[in-house]
Short mmCIF file of C-alpha atoms in Angstrom, two decimals:
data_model
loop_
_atom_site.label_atom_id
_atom_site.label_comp_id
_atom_site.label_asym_id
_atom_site.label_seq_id
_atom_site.Cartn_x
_atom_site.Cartn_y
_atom_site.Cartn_z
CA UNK G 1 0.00 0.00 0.00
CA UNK G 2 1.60 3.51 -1.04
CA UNK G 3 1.07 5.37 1.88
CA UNK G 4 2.78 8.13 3.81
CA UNK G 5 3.32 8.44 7.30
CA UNK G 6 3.33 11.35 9.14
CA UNK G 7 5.39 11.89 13.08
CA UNK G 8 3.22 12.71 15.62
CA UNK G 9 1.56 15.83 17.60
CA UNK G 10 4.21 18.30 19.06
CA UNK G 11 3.49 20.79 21.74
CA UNK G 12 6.39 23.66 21.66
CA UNK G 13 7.31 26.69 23.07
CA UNK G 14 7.67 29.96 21.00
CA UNK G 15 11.19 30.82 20.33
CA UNK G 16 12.02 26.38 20.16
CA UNK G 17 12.88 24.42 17.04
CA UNK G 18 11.44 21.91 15.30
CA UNK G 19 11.17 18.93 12.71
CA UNK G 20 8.53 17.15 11.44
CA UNK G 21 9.02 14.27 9.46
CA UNK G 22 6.82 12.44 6.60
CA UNK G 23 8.03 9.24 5.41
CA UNK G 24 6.83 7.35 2.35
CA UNK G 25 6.41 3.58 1.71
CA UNK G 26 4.99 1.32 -0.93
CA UNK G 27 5.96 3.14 -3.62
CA UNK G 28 9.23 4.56 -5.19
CA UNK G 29 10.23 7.58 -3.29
CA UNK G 30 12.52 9.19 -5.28
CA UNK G 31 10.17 9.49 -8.59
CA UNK G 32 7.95 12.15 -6.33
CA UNK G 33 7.99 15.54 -5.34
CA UNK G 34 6.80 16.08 -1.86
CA UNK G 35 4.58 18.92 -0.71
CA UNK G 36 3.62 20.68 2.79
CA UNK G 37 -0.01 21.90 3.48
CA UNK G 38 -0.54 23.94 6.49
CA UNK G 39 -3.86 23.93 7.86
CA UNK G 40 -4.88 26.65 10.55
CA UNK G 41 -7.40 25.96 13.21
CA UNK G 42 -10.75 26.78 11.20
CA UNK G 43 -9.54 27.72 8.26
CA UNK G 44 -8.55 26.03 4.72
CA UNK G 45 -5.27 24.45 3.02
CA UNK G 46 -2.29 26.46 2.25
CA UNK G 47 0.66 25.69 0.17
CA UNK G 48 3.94 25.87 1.46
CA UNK G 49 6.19 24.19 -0.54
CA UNK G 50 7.89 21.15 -2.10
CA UNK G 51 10.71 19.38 -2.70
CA UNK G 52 12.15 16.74 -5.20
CA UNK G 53 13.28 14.32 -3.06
CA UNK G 54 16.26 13.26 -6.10
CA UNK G 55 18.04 16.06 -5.33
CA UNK G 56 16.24 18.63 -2.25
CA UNK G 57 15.84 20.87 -4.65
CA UNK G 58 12.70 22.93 -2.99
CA UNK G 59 10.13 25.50 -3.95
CA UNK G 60 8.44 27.60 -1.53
CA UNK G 61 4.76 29.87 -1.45
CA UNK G 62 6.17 33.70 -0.71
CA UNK G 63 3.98 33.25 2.47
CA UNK G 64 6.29 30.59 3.96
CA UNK G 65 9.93 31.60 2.72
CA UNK G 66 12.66 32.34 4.98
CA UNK G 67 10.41 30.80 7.83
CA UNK G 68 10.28 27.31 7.19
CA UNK G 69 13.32 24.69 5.88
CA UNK G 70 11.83 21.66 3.84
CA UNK G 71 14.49 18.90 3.50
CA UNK G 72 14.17 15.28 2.20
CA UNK G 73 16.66 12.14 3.40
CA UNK G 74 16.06 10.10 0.52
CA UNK G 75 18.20 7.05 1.97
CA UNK G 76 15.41 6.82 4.06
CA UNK G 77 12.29 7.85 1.89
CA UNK G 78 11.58 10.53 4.64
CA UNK G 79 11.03 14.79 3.88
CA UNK G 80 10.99 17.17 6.50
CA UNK G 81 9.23 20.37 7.60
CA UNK G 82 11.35 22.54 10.02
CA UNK G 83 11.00 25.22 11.98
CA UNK G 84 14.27 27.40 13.69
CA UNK G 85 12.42 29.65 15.91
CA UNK G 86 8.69 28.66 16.45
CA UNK G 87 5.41 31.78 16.92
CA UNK G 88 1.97 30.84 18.27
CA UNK G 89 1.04 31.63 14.78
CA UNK G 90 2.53 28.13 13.90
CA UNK G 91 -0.02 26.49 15.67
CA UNK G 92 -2.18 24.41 13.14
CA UNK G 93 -2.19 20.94 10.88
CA UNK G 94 0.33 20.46 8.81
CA UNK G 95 -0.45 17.48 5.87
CA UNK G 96 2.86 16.28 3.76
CA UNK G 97 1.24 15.02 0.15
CA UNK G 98 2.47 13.40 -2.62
CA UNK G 99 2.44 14.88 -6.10
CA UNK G 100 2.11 13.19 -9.09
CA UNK G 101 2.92 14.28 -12.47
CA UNK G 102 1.00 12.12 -14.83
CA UNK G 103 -2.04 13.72 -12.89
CA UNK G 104 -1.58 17.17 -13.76
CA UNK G 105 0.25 17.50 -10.75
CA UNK G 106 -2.77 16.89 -7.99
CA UNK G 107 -1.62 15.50 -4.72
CA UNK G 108 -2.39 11.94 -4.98
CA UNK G 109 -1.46 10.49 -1.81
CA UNK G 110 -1.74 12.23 1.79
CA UNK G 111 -0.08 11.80 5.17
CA UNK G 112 -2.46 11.44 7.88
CA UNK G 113 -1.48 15.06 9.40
CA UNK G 114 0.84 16.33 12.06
CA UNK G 115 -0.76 18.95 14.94
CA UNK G 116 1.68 21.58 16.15
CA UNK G 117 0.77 23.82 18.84
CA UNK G 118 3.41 26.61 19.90
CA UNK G 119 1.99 28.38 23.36
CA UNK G 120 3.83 29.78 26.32
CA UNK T 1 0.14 34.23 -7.22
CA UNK T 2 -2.80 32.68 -8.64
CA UNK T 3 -6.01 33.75 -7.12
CA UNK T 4 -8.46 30.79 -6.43
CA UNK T 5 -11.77 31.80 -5.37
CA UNK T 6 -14.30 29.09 -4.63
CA UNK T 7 -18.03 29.57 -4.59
CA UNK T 8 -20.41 29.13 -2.70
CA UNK T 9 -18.26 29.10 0.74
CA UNK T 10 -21.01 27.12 2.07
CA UNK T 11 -24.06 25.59 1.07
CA UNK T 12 -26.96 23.40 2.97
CA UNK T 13 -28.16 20.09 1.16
CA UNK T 14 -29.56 17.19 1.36
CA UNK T 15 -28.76 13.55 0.32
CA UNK T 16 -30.25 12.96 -3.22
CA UNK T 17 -29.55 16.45 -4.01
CA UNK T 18 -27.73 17.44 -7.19
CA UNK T 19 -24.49 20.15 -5.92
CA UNK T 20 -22.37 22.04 -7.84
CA UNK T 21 -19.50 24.33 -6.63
CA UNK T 22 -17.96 26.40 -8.93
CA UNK T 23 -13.77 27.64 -8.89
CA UNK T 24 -12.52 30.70 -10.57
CA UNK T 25 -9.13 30.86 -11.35
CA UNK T 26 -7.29 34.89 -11.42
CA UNK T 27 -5.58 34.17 -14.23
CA UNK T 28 -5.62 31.01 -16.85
CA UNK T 29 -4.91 27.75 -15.63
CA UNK T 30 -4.90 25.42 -18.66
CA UNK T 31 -6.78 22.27 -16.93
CA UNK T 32 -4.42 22.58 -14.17
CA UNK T 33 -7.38 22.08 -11.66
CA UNK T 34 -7.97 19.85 -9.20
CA UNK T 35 -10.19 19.10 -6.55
CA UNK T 36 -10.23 17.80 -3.00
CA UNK T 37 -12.35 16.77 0.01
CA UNK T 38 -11.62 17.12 3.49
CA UNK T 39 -13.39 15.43 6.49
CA UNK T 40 -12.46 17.18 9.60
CA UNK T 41 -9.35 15.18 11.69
CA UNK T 42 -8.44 13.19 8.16
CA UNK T 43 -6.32 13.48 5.25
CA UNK T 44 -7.47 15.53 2.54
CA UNK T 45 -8.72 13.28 -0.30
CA UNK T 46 -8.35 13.63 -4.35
CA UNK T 47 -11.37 13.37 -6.28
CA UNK T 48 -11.00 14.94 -9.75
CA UNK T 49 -7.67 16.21 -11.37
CA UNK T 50 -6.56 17.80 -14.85
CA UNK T 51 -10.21 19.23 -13.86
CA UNK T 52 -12.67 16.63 -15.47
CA UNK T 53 -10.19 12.88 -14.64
CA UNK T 54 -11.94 11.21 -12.34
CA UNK T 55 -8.88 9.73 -9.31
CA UNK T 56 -9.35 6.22 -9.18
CA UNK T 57 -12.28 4.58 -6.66
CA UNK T 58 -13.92 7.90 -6.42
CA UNK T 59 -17.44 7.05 -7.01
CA UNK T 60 -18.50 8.32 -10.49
CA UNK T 61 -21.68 10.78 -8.79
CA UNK T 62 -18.63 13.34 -8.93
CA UNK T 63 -17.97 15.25 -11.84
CA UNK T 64 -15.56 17.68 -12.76
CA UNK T 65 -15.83 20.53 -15.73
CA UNK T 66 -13.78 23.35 -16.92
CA UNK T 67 -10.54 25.42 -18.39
CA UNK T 68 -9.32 28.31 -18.23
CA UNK T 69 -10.15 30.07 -15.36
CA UNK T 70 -14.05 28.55 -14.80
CA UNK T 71 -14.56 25.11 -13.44
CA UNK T 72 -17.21 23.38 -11.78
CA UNK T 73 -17.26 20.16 -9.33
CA UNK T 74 -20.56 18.03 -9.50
CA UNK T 75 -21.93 16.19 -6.95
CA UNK T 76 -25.02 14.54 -9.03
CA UNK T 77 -26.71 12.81 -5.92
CA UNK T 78 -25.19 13.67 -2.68
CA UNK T 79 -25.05 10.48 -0.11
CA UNK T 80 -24.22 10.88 3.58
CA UNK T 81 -20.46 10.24 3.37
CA UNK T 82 -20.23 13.72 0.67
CA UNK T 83 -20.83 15.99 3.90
CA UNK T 84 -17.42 17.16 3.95
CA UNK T 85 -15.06 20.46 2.66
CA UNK T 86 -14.34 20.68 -0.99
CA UNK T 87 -11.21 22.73 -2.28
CA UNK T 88 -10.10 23.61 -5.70
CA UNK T 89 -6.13 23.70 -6.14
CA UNK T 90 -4.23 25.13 -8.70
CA UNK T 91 -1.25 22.98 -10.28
CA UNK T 92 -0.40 25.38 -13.38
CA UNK T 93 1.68 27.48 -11.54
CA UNK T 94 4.35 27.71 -8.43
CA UNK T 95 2.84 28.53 -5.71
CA UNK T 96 0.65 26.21 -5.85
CA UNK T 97 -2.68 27.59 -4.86
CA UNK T 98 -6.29 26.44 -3.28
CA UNK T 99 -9.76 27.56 -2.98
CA UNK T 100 -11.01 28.96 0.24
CA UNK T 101 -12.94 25.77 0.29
CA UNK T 102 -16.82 24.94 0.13
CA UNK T 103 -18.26 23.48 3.51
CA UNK T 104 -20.98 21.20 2.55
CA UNK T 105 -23.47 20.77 5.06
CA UNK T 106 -27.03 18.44 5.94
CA UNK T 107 -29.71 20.69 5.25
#
C-alpha cells in the first residue's frame, strides 16, 4: 500500500525548534515531489512548498519563505518540515502530500497530518 | 500568485440532491485544476484532477468541468459520506494555490 506516514503531535514553546518528518512507503520515493499543506485551526489548506526528493531541490509559497526549511533524506524515503524559531502563529495541521505528475500535478497520496501547537 | 476563489463558501443540502460548486481561477490555468475533500481530523482526499479525470475509486456521482479560469465540481446525488469540505487547487503554476474551500453541510 503507497502510503505516507506522518510523526506525531508536538506541543512547543515559541522561540524552540522543530522537525517534522513524513516518510513514504509502498511506492518509489525518489520518482515524487513532496509537498507541505498547512492547515490553521478553522480555516482552509495552504501551500507551502515542495521538494524533489532526487536532489532537495525545494520551492516555496512567498507566504512561507525564509520561515520554514523543507528537507528530504532520501536514503530513508523521509522529507521534512522545520522550523528554527517557532510563533503561536505556527499552531495548526500540517499534511505532507504526494504529487504526481502524470495527474496534472494533484496531490495523490496524503499523510495522515501532524498537529503543532506553539503556546507559552 | 494565482487567485483561487471558490463559490459558494457554504451551502446546505440534502442527500439525493444534485451540488455544484464552482472555482474561478485569477488568471488562466490550462486544466491545471484539481479538486479535493476534506473530512475534519483526516487526510485531505483527491477526487478529480486535470479538472474533469476522475482519481481512481472515487465514485463516479462526482464530476468535474472546466478550463481556463471557470470550473465546476458536481456532486449529481449527494449520499451521507459527501458531507465534507471541498477545495479547488491550482497545479499550473508555483505557488501552488487552493480555494477557500466549500463546507458542505445536511440541510
Amino acid at each position: 500500500e503507497m502510503q505516507l506516514v506522518q510523526s506525531g503531535a508536538e506541543v512547543k514553546k515559541p522561540g524552540e525548534s522543530l522537525r517534522i518528518s513524513c516518510k513514504g512507503s509502498g511506492y518509489i520515493f525518489i520518482n515524487y515531489w513532496i509537498s507541505w499543506v498547512r492547515q490553521m485551526p478553522g480555516k482552509g489548506l495552504e501551500w507551502m512548498g515542495r521538494i524533489d526528493p532526487t536532489d532537495s531541490y525545494t520551492n516555496y509559497s512567498p507566504s512561507f519563505q525564509g520561515h520554514v526549511t523543507v528537507s528530504a533524506d532520501k536514503s530513508i524515503s523521509t522529507a521534512y518540515l522545520q522550523w528554527s524559531s517557532l510563533k503561536a502563529s505556527d499552531t495548526a495541521m500540517y499534511f505532507c502530500a504526494r504529487r504526481d505528475s502524470s495527474k496534472g500535478d494533484a496531490l495523490d497520496i496524503w499523510g495522515q497530518g501532524t498537529m503543532v501547537t506553539v503556546s507559552s | 500568485d494565482v487567485q483561487m476563489t471558490q463559490s459558494p463558501s457554504s451551502l446546505s443540502a440534502s442527500v439525493g440532491d444534485r451540488v455544484t460548486i464552482t472555482c474561478r481561477a485569477s488568471q488562466t490555468i490550462s486544466n491545471y485544476l484539481n479538486w479535493y475533500q476534506h473530512k475534519s481530523g483526516k487526510a485531505p482526499k483527491l477526487l478529480m484532477y486535470a479538472a474533469a479525470t476522475l482519481q481512481s475509486g472515487v465514485p463516479s456521482r462526482f464530476s468535474g468541468s472546466g478550463s481556463g479560469t471557470d470550473f465546476t465540481l458536481t456532486i449529481s446525488s449527494l449520499q451521507p459520506e459527501d458531507f465534507a469540505t471541498y477545495y479547488c487547487q491550482q497545479s499550473y503554476r508555483t505557488p501552488r494555490t487552493f480555494g477557500q474551500g466549500t463546507k458542505v453541510e445536511i440541510k
